Coordinates of C-alpha atoms in Angstrom, one line a residue:
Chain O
X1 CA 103.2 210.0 111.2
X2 CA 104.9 208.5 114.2
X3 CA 104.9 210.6 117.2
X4 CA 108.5 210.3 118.9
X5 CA 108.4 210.5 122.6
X6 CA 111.5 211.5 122.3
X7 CA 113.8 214.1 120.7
X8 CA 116.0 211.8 118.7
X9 CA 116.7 213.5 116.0
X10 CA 118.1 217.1 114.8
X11 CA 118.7 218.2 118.2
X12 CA 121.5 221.3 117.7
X13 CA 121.9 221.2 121.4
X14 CA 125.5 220.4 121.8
X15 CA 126.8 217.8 123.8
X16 CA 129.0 220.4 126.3
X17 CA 126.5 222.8 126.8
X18 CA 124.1 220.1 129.0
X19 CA 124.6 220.4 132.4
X20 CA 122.2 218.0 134.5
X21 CA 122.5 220.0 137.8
X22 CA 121.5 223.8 136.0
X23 CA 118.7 221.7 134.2
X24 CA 117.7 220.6 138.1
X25 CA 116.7 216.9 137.5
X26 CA 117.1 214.4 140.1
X27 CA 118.7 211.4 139.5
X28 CA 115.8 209.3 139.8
X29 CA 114.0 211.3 136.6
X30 CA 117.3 211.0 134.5
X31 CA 117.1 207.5 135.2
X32 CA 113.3 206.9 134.1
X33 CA 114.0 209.2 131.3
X34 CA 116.8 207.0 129.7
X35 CA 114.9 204.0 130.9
X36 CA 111.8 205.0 128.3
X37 CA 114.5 205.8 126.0
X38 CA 116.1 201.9 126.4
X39 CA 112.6 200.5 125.9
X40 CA 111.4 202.9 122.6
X41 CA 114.7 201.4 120.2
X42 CA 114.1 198.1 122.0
X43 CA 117.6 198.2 123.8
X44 CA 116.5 197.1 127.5
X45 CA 113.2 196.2 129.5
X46 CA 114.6 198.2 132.5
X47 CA 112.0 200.0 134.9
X48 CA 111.4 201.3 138.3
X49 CA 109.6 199.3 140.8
X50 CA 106.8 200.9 142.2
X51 CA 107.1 202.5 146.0
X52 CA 106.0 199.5 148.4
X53 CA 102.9 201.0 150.3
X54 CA 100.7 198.9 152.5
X55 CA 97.1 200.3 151.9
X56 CA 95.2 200.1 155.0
X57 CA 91.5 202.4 153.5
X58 CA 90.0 202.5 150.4
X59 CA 86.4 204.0 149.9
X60 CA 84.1 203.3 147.1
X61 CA 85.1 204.8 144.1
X62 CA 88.4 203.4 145.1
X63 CA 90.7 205.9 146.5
X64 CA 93.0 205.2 149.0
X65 CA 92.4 207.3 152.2
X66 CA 94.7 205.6 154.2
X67 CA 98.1 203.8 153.5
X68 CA 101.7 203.8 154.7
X69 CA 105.3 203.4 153.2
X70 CA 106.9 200.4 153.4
X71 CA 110.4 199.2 153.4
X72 CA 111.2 198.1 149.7
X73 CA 112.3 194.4 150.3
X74 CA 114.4 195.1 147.1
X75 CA 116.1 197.5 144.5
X76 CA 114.6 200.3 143.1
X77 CA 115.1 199.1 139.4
X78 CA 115.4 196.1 137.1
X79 CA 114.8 194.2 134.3
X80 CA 116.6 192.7 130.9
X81 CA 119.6 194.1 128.8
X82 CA 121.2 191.8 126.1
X83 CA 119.9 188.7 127.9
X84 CA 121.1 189.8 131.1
X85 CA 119.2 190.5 134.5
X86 CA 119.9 194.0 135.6
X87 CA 119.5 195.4 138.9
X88 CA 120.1 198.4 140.6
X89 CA 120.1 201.1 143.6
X90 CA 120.4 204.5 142.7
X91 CA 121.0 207.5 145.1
X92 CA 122.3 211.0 145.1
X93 CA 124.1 212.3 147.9
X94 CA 124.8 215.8 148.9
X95 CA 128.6 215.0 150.1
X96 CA 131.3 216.4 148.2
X97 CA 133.6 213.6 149.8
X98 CA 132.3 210.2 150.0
X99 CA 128.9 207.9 150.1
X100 CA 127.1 206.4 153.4
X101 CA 126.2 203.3 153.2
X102 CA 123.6 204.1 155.5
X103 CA 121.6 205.8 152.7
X104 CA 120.7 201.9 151.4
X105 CA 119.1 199.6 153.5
X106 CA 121.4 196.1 154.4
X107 CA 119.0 194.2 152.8
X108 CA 119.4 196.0 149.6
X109 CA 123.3 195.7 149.9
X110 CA 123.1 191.9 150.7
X111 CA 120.6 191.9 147.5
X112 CA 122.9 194.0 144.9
X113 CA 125.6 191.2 146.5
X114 CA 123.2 188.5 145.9
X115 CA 122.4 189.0 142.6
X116 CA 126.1 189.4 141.7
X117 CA 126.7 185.6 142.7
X118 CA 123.7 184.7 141.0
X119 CA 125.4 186.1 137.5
X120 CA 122.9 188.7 137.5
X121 CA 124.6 192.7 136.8
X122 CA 123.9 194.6 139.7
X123 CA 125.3 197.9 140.6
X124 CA 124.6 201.5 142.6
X125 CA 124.1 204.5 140.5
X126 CA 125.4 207.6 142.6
X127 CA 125.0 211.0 141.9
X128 CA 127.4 213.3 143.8
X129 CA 125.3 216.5 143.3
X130 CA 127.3 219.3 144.5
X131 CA 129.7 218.0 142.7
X132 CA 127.7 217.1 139.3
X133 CA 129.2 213.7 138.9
X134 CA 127.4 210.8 138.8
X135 CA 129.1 207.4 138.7
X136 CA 128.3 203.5 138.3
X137 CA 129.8 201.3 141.2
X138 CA 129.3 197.2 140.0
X139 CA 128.6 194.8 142.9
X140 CA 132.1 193.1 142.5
X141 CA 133.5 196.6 143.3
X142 CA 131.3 197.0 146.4
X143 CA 131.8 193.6 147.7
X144 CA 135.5 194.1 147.9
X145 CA 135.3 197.6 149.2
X146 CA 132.6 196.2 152.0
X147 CA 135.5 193.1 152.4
X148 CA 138.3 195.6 152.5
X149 CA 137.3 198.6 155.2
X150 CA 135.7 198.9 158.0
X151 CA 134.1 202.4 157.8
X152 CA 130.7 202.6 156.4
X153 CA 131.3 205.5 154.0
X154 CA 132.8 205.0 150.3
X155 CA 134.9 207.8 150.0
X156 CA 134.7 209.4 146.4
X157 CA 138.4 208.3 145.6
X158 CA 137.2 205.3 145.0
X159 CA 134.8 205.9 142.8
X160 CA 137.2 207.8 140.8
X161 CA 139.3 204.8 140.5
X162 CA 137.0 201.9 140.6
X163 CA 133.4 203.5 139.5
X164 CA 132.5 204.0 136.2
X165 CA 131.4 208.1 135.5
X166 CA 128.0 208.4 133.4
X167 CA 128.6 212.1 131.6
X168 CA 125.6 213.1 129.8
X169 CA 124.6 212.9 126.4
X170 CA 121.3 213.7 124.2
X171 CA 119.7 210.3 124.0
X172 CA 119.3 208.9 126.8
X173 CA 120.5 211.5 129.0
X174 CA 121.6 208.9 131.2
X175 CA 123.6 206.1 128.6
X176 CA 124.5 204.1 131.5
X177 CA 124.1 200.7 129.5
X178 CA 127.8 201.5 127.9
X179 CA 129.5 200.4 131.0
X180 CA 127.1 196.6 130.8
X181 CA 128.4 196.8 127.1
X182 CA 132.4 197.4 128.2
X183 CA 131.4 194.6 131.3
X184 CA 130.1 192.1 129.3
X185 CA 133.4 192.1 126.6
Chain P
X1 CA 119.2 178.4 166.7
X2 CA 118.2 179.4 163.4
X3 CA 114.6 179.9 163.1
X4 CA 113.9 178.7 159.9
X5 CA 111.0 180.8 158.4
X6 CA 109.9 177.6 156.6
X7 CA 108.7 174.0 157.8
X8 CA 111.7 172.5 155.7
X9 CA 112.0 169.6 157.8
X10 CA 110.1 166.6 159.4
X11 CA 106.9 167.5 157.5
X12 CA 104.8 164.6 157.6
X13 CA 101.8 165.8 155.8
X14 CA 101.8 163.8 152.0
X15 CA 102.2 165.2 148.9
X16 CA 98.7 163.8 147.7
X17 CA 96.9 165.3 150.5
X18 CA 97.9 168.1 149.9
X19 CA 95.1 170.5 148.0
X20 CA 95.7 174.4 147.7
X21 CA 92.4 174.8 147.0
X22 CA 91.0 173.3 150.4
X23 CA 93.2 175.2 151.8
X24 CA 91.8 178.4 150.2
X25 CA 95.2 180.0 149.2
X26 CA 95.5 182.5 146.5
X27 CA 97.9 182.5 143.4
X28 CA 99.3 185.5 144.8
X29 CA 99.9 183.5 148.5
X30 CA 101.2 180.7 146.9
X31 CA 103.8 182.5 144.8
X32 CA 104.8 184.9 147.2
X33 CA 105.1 181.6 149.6
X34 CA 107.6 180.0 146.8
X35 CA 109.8 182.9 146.1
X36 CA 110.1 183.3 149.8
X37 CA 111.2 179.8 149.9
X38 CA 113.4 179.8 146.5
X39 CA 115.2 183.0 147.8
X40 CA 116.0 181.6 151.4
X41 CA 117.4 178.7 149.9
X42 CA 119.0 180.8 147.9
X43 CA 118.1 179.5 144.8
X44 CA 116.5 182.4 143.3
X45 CA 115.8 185.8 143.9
X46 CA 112.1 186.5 142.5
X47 CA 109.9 189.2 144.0
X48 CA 106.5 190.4 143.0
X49 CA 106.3 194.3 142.1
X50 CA 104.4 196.8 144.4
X51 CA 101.4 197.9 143.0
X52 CA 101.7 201.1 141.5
X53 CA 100.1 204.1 143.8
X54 CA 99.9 207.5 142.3
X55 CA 100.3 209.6 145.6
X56 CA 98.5 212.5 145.9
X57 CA 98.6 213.7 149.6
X58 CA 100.9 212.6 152.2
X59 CA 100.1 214.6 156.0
X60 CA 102.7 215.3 158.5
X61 CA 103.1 212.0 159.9
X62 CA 104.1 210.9 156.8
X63 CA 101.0 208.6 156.3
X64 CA 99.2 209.0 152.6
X65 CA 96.0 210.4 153.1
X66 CA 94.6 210.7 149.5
X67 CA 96.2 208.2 146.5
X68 CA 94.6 205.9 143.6
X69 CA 95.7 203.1 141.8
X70 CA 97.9 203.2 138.4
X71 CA 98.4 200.7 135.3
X72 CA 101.4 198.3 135.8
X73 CA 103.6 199.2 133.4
X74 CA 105.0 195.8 133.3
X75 CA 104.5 191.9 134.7
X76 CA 103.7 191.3 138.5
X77 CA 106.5 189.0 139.0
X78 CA 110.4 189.0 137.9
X79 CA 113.9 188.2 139.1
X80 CA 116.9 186.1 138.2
X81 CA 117.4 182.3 138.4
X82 CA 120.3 180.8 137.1
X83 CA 121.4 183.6 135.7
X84 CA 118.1 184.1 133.7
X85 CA 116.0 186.7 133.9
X86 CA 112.6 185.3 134.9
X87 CA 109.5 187.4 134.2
X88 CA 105.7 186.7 134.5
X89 CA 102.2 187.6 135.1
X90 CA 99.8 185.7 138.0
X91 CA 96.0 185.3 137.0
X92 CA 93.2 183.5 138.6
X93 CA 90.0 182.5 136.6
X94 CA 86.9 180.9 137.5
X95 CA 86.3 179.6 134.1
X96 CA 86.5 176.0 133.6
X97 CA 87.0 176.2 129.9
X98 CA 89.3 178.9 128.7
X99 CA 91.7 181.7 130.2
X100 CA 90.2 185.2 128.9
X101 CA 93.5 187.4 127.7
X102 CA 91.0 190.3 128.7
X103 CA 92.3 189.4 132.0
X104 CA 95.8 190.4 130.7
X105 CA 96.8 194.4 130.2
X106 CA 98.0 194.7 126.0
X107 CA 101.3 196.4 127.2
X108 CA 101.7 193.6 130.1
X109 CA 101.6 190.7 127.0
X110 CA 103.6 192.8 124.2
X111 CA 105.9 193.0 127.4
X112 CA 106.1 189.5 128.1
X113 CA 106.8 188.5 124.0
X114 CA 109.4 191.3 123.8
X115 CA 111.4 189.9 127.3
X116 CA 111.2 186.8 125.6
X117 CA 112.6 188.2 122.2
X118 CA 115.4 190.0 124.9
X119 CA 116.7 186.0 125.7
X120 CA 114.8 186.4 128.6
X121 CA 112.1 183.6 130.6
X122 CA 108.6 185.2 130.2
X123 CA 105.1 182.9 131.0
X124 CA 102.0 183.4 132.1
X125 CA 100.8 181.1 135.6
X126 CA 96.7 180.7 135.1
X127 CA 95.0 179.3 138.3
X128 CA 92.0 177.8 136.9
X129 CA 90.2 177.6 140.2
X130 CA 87.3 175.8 139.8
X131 CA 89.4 173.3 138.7
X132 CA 92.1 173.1 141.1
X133 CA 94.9 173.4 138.1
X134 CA 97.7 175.7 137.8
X135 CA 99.5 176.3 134.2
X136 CA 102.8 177.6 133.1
X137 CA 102.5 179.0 129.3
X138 CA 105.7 180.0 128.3
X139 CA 105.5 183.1 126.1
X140 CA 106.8 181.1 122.7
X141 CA 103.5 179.1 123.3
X142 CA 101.3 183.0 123.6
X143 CA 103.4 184.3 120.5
X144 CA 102.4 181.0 118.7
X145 CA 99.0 180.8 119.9
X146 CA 98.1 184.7 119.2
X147 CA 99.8 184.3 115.8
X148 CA 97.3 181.5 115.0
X149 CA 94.4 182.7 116.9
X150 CA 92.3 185.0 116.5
X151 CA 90.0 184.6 119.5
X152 CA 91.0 186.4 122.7
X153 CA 90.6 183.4 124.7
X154 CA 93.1 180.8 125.4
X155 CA 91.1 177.1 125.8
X156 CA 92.0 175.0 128.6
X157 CA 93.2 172.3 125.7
X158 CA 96.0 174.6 125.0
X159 CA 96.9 174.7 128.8
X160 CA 96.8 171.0 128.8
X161 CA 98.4 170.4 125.6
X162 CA 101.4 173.1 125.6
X163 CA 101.2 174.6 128.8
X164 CA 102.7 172.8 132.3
X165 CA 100.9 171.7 134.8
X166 CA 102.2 172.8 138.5
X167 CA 101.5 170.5 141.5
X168 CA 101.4 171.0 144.9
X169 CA 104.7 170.3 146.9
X170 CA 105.8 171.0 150.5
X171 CA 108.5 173.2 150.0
X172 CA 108.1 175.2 148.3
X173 CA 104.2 175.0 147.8
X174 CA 104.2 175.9 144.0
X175 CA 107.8 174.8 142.4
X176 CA 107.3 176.5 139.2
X177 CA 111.2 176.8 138.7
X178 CA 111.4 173.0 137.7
X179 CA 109.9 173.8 134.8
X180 CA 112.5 176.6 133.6
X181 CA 115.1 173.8 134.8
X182 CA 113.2 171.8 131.6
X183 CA 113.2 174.5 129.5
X184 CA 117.0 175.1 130.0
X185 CA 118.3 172.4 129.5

């Protein structure tokens, strides 16, 4: 008897009647979710990187007492799909109109950017969530857009017409790796 | 004036007198050191994960006042290098004979076989420090070697004999990478 971490089978719940927003799940737990999912049929090695924290106490059974955030030098997530290296940013915003760029750090930009002209896949996964729309923005897309204009926002016109939208489904929630499958073709 | 983060130039010290074990670094120091290196260069963009921190309270500064220590879930180490994706665990041992894989989580070596199986670069690096040798051991020589073995101890013959041995350089201190250039081509 395997024990599925996962509902993968006979769910009756039908594919229009999911709404992330009403189910209230942030971005970031769709995200692991499908992650998990990737890794259980062997599709991807994708995972979140832990929150950089510079410990400063511990006592002796090994708590931490004391310890601060640090800036993450990096992306939140990567790892491996179909022999490719992966990396991304994801955010949500509360905007009904566009993205700040301020929300990621220029060192995260520059590494999304990076990893592009390395041949890796990078990307931003944002999730508009007054609006319940999430979309996939590649590095190619942002590079241009960055090249392009001036202002610091990406309005949400453009990720109409350049972004990718992720709409739900059972398993993963989040089947974002469709739009690596479509890239790499 | 750039102010180069490295001593790239003019370094007079020789390669022979070089000895990271005099110098009292860690495998952790020297890796961190080399990526640092590889990614100003621009060569490859490698960085080692935080460790994962289960936070339990945070006060109003924002500082965490109560956290412990998780399992990784993965590998220390990954990233992309020519396109690749690169993936590895770090260990020291004070062993002069063999490299105990107790030393090694199960889900952090059925992780390094399956990014391998993915068409990704997975090894292990083993500091042996009392003996002043570092090892590469790709993960096609750990599939083999757990296939055939069933001690839980890799010997330091099969470092020798299928592993690579890393010396010192200047810059950076530990070029592991020339060894994936081998394996690539």
């Amino acid at each position: 008897m395997i024990n599925y971490p996962f509902n993968i089978a006979n769910n009756s719940e039908s594919k229009s009647n999911v709404s992330y927003k009403n189910r209230g799940l942030s971005l970031e737990k769709m995200i692991n979710d499908s992650n998990k999912y990737y890794r259980f049929i062997d599709k991807a090695l994708i995972y979140k990187k832990p929150t950089p924290i510079h410990i400063v106490k511990t006592n002796k059974e090994n708590i931490i007492t004391e310890a601060f955030f640090e800036r993450p030098s990096s992306t939140d997530y990567n790892g491996i799909y179909r022999g490719k290296y992966i990396d991304f940013e994801a955010k949500e915003t509360k905007s009904k109109t566009s993205f700040s760029l301020k929300n990621i750090q220029d060192n995260q930009i520059e590494h999304i950017l990076k990893v592009h002209e390395m041949g890796g896949i990078s990307f931003l996964i944002i999730y508009f969530t007054a609006l319940n729309k999430i979309f996939i923005y590649f590095a190619s897309d942002l590079k241009k857009f960055i090249k392009e204009n001036k202002r610091n926002s990406i309005p949400l016109e453009e990720f109409i017409k350049n972004g990718k939208e992720v709409t739900l489904t059972i398993s993963p929630i989040l089947n974002y790796l469709v739009f690596i499958d479509e890239l790499l073709q």
